[in-house]
Tab-separated table of C-alpha atoms and ligand atoms in Angstrom:
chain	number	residue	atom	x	y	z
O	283	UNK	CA	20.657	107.029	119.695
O	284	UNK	CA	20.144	105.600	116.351
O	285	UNK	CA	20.990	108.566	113.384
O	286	UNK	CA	20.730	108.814	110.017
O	287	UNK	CA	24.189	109.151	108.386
O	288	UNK	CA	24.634	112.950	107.262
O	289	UNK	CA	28.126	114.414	106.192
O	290	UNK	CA	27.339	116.570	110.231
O	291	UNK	CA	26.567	113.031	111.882
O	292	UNK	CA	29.217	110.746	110.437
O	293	UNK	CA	31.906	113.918	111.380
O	294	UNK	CA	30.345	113.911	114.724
O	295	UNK	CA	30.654	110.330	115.519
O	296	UNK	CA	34.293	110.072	113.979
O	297	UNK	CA	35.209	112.773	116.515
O	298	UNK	CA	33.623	110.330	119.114
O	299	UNK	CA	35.963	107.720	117.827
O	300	UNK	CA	38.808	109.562	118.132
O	301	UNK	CA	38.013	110.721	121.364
O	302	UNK	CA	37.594	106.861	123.000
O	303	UNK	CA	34.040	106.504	122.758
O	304	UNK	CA	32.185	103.580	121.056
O	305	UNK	CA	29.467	103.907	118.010
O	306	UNK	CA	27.558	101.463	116.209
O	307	UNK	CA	29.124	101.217	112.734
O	308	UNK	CA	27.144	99.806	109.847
O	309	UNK	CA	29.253	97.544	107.650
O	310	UNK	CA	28.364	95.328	104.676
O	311	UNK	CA	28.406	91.702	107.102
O	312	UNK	CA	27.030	92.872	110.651
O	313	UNK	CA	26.463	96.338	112.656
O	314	UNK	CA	29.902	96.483	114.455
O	315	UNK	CA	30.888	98.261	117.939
O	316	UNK	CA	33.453	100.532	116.319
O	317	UNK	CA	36.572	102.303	118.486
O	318	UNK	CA	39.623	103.524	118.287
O	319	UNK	CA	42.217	100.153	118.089
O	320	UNK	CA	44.828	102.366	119.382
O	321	UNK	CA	42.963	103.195	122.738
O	322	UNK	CA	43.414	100.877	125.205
O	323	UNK	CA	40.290	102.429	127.669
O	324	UNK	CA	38.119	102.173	124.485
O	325	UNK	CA	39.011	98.578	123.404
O	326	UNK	CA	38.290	97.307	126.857
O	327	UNK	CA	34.957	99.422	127.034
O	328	UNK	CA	34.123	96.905	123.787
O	329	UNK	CA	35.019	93.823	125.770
O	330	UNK	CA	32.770	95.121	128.579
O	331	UNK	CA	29.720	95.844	126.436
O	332	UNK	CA	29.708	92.648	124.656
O	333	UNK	CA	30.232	90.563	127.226
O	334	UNK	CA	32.932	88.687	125.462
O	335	UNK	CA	36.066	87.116	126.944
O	336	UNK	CA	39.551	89.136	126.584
O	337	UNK	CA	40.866	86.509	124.853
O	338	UNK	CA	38.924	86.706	121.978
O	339	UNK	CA	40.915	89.095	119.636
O	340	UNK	CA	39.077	91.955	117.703
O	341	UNK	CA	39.470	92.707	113.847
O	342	UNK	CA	40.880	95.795	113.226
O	343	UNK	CA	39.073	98.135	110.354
O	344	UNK	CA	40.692	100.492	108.131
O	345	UNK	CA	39.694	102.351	104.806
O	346	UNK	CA	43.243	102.543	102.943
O	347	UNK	CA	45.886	100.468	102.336
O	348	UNK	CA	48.424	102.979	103.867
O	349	UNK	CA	46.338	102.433	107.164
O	350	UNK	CA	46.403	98.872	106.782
O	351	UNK	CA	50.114	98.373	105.958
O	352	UNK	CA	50.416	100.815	109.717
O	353	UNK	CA	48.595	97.952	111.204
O	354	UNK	CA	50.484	95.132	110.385
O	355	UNK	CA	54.222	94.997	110.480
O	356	UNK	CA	54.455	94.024	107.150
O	357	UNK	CA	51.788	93.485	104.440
O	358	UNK	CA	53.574	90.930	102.014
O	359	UNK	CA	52.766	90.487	98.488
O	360	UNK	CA	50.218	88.104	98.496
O	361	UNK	CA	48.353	90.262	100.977
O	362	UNK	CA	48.075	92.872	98.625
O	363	UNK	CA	47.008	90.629	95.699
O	364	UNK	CA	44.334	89.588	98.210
O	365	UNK	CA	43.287	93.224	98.982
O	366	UNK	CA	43.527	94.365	95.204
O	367	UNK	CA	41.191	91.934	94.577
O	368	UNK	CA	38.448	91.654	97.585
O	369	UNK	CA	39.014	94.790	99.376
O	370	UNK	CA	36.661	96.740	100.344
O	371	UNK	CA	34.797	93.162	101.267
O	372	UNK	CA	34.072	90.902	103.351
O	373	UNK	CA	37.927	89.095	103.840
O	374	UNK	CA	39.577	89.978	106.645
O	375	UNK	CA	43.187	88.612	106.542
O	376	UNK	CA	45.556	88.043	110.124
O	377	UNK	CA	49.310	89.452	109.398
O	378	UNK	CA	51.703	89.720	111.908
O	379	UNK	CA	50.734	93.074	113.928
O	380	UNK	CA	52.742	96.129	114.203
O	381	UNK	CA	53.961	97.790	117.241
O	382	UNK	CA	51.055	100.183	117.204
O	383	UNK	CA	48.261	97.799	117.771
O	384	UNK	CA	48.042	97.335	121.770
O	385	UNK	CA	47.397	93.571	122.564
O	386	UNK	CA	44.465	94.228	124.503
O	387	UNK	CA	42.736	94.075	120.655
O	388	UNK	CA	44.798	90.990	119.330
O	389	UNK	CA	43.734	89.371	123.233
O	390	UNK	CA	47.334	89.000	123.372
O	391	UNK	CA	48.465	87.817	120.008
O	392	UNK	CA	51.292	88.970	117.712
O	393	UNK	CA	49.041	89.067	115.088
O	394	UNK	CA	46.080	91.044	114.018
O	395	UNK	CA	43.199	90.670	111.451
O	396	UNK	CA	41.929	93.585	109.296
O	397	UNK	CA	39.877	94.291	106.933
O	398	UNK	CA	38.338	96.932	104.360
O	399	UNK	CA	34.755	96.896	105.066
O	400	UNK	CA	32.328	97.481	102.142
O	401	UNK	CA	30.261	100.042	103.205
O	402	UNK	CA	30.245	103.971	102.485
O	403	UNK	CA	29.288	104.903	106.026
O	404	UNK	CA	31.965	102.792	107.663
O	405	UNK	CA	34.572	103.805	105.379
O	406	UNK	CA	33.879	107.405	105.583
O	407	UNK	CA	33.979	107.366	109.498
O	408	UNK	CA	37.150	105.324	109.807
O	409	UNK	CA	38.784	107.458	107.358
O	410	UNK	CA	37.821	111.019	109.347
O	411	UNK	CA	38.513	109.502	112.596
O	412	UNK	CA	42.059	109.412	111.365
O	413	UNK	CA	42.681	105.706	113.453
O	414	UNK	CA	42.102	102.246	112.958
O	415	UNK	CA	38.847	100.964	114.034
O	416	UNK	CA	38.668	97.591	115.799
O	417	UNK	CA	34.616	96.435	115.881
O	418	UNK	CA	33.557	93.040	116.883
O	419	UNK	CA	29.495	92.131	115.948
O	420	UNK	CA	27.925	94.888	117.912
O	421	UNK	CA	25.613	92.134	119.745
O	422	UNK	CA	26.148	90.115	123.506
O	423	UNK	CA	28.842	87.550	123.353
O	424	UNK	CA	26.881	84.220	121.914
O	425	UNK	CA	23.976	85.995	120.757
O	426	UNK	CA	22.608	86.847	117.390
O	427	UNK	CA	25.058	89.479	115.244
O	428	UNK	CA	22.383	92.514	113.893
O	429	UNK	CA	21.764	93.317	110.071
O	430	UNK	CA	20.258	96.118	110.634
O	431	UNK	CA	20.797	99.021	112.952
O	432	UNK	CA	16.763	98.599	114.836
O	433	UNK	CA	18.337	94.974	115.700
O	434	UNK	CA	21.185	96.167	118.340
O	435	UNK	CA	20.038	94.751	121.368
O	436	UNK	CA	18.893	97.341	124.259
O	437	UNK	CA	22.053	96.687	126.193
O	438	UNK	CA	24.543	97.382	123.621
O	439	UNK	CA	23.318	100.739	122.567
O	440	UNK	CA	23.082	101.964	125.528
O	441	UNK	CA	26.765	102.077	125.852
O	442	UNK	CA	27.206	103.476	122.223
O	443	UNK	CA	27.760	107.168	122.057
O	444	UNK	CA	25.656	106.769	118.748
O	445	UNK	CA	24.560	104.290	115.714
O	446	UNK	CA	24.743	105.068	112.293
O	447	UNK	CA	21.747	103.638	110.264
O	448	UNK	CA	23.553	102.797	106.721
O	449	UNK	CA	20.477	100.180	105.988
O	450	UNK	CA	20.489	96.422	106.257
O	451	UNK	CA	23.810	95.031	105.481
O	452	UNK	CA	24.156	93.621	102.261
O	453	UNK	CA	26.238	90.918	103.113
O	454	UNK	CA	24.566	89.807	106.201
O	455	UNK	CA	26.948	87.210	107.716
O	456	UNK	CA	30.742	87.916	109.356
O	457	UNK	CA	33.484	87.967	107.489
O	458	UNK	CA	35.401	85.036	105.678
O	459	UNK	CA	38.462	85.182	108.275
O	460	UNK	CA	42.174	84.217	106.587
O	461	UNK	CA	45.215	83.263	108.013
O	462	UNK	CA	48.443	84.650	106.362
O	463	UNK	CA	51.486	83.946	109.163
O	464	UNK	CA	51.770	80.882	107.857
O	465	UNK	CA	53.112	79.166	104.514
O	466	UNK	CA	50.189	78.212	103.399
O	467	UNK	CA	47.033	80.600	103.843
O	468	UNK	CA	44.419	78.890	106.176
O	469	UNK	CA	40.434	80.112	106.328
O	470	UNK	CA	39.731	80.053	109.846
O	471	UNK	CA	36.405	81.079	109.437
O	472	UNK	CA	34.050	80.868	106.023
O	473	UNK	CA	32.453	83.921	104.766
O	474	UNK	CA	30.902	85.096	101.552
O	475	UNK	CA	34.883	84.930	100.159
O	476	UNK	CA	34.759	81.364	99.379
O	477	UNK	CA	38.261	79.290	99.104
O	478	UNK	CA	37.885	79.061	95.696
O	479	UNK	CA	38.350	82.670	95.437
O	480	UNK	CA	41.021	83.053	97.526
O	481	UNK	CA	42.871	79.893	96.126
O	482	UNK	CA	42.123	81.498	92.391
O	483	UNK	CA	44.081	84.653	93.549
O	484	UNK	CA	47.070	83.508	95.015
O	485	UNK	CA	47.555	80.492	92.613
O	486	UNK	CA	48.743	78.380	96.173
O	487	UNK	CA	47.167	75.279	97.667
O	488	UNK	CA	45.644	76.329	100.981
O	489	UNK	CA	46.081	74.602	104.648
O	490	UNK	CA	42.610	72.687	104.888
O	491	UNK	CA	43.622	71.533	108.675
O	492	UNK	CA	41.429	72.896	111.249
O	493	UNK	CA	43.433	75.448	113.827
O	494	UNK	CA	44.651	73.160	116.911
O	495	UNK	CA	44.642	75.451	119.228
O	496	UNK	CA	41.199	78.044	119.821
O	497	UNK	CA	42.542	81.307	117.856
O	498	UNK	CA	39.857	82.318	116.402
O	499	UNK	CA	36.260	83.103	118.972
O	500	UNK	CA	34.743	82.722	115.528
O	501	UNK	CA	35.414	78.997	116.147
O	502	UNK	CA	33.516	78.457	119.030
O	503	UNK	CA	31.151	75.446	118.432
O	504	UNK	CA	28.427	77.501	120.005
O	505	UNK	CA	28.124	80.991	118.451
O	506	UNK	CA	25.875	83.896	116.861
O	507	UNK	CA	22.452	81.991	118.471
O	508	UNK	CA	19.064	83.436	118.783
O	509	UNK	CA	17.428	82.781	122.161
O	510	UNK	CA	15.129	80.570	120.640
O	511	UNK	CA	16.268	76.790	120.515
O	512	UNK	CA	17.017	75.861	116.664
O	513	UNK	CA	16.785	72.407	114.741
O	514	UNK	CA	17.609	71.780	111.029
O	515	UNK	CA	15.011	69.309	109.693
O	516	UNK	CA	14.475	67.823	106.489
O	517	UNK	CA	11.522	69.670	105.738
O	518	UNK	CA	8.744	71.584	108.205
O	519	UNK	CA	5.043	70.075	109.031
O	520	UNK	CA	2.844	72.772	108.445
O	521	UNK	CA	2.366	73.767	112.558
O	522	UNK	CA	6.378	73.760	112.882
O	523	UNK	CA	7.684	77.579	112.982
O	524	UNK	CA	11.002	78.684	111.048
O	525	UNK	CA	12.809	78.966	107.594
O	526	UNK	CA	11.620	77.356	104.892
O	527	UNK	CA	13.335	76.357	101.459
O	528	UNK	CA	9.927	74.948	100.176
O	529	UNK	CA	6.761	77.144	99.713
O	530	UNK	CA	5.641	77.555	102.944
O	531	UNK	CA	2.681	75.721	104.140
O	532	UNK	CA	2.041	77.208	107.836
O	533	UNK	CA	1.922	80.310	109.913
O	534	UNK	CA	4.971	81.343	111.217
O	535	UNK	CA	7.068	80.623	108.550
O	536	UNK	CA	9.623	82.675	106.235
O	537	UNK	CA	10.093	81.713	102.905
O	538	UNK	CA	14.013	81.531	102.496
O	539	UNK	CA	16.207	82.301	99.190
O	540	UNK	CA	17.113	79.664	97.396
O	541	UNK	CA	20.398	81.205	96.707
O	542	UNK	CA	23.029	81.328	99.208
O	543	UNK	CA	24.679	84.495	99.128
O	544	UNK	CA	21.120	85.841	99.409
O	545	UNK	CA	19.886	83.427	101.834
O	546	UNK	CA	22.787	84.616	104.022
O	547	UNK	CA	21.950	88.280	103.681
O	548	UNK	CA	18.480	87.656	105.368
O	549	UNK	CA	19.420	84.883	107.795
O	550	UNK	CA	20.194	86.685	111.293
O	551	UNK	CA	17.508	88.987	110.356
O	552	UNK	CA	14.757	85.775	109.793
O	553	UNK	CA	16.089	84.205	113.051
O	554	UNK	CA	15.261	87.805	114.763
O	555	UNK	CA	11.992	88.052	113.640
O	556	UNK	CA	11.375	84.357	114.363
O	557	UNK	CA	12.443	85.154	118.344
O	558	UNK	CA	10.233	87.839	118.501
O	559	UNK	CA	7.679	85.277	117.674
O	560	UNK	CA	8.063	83.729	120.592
O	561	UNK	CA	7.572	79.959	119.442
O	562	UNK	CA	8.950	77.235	121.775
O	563	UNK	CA	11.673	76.036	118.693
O	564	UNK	CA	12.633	77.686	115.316
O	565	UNK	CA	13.378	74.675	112.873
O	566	UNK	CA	15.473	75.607	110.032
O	567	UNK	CA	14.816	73.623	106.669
O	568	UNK	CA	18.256	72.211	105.489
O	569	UNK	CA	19.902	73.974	102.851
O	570	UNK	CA	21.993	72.108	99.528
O	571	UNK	CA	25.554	70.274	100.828
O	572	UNK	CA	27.244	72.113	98.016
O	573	UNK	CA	30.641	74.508	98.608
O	574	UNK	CA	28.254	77.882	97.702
O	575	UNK	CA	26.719	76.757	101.027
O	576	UNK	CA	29.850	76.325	103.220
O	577	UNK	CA	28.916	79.959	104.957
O	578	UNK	CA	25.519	79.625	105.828
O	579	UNK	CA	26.406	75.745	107.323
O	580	UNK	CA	29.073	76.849	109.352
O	581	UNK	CA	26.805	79.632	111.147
O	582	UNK	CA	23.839	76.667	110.925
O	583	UNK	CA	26.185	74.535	113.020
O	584	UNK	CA	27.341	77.388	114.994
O	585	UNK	CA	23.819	78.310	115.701
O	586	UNK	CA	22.611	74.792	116.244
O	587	UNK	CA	25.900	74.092	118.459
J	137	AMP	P1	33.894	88.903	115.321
J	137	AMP	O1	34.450	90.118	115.948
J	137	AMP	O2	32.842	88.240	116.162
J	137	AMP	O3	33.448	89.116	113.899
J	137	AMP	O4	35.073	87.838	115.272
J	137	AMP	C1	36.370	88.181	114.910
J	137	AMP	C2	36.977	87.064	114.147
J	137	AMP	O5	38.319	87.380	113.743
J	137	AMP	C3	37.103	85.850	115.003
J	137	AMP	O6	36.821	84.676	114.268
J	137	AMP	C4	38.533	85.908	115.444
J	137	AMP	O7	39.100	84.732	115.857
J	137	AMP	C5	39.218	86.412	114.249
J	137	AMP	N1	40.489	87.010	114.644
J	137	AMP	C6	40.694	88.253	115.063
J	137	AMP	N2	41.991	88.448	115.325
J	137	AMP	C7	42.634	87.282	115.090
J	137	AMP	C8	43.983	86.849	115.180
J	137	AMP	N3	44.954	87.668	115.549
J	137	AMP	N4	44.255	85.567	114.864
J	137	AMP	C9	43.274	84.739	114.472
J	137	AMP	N5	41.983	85.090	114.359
J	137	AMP	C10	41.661	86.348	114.660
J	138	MG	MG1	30.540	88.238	116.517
């Protein structure tokens, strides 16, 4: 049941939370399948509903610093420079985890990510629900992450006590995902927090190795796809469907930002409307090489896989 967010609805669903059961939580990257990190019954029921492997850990949500610091067993300096700076945002940083934090969310892991999400709604619930919130892309493992509240597929709301509409997320791709258990901070997944930022905050080079072993399901070559086959071209005949840089010359074809922070915030949602199209292949036109663009590739080439 999707509902507008009231001060009646948001208490309601926070008391849902609490209680173990799972809600569709709009955030400023993707609609997230929101419970309570601290219940094991309700972490698993997340597993179960997206169809995603338990070894794929979960990012844990919180809306203070006080809850965040409970979360991790300790939240060092540089941590909080980070979170002065980018919190609430789209950065969610992996610290060592705290005795609280079953493993069942960190698939096993000593450490756990978290982040601050930008959104009123999803701060507001965390905050009454008086627990960390662990919420992975409320879609089926593999498939396309929503934007918007309408776009949670059939399958996954039906096991959500209830969605909160906040809107179309702003943001519109996951979360720039940082490593900070090691010397030197590692992104092991690009997001609308570039490097740069990061690296012009903590004054430290940063670990530009790709992980060894798979940490991160983020990481996956195959991830976040539509059910439509994709190709990145060059450019698009006029009788090829998909997202166009150009002016568009054909039917079935969205004109895409040129910018890429905005060109992110409408990309799952073009790729939806695209599949509901039905066309045989979606062929994306190939956005600039340049670092604004490292996001967007790295869900291209996820998409693509
Ligand atoms: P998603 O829930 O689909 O947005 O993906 C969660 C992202 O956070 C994935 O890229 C995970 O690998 C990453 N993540 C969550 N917990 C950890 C952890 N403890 N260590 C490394 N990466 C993590
Ligand atoms: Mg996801």
């Amino acid at each position: 049941m999707i509902v507008k967010p009231t001060a009646e609805t948001i208490a309601e669903a926070a008391q849902f939370l609490h209680d173990g059961k799972l809600i569709g939580m709009p955030t400023e990257t993707v609609y997230g399948i929101a419970a309570n990190a601290l219940n094991e019954g309700a972490v698993r029921a997340t597993f179960e509903a997206k169809g995603r492997p338990s070894q794929n850990p979960l990012i844990v949500h919180v809306a203070s610093l006080e809850q965040a610091a409970q979360v991790a067993r300790e939240f060092p300096a540089r941590a909080i420079a980070l979170a002065d700076e980018f919190w609430p945002g789209p950065l969610t940083m992996v610290l060592h985890k705290s005795a609280s934090v079953p493993l069942t969310v960190t698939a096993g892991l000593e450490t756990v990510a978290i982040r601050m999400p930008d959104h009123p709604v999803a701060l507001q619930l965390i905050q009454e629900s008086r627990v960390p919130v662990s919420a992975p892309s409320a879609n089926r493992f593999m498939s396309l992450s929503p934007t918007s509240a309408q776009m949670i597929a059939p399958e996954i709301a039906s096991r959500l006590a209830m969605v909160l509409d906040g809107g179309s997320c702003h943001v519109g791709i996951e979360s720039t995902v940082l490593d900070l258990t090691e010397d030197s901070p590692r992104i092991l997944r690009p997001g609308a927090i570039s490097k740069e930022q990061i690296a012009a905050v903590l004054k430290v080079g940063m670990n530009d190795e790709p992980q060894a072993e798979r940490r991160s399901p983020g990481m996956y070559p195959k991830h976040y796809a539509p059910a439509t086959p994709v190709e990145i071209v060059s450019r698009l005949e006029p009788e090829q469907a998909g997202l166009i840089l150009d002016t568009s010359n054909g039917p079935n074809q969205i004109e895409m930002p040129l910018v890429a922070g905005e060109y992110a915030r409408v990309l799952y949602r073009s790729l939806f409307d695209m599949d509901q199209m039905r066309v045989k292949t979606i062929y994306v036109q190939s956005p600039p090489q340049t670092s604004e663009w490292n996001a967007v590739w790295d869900r291209l080439q996820k998409i693509v896989g």
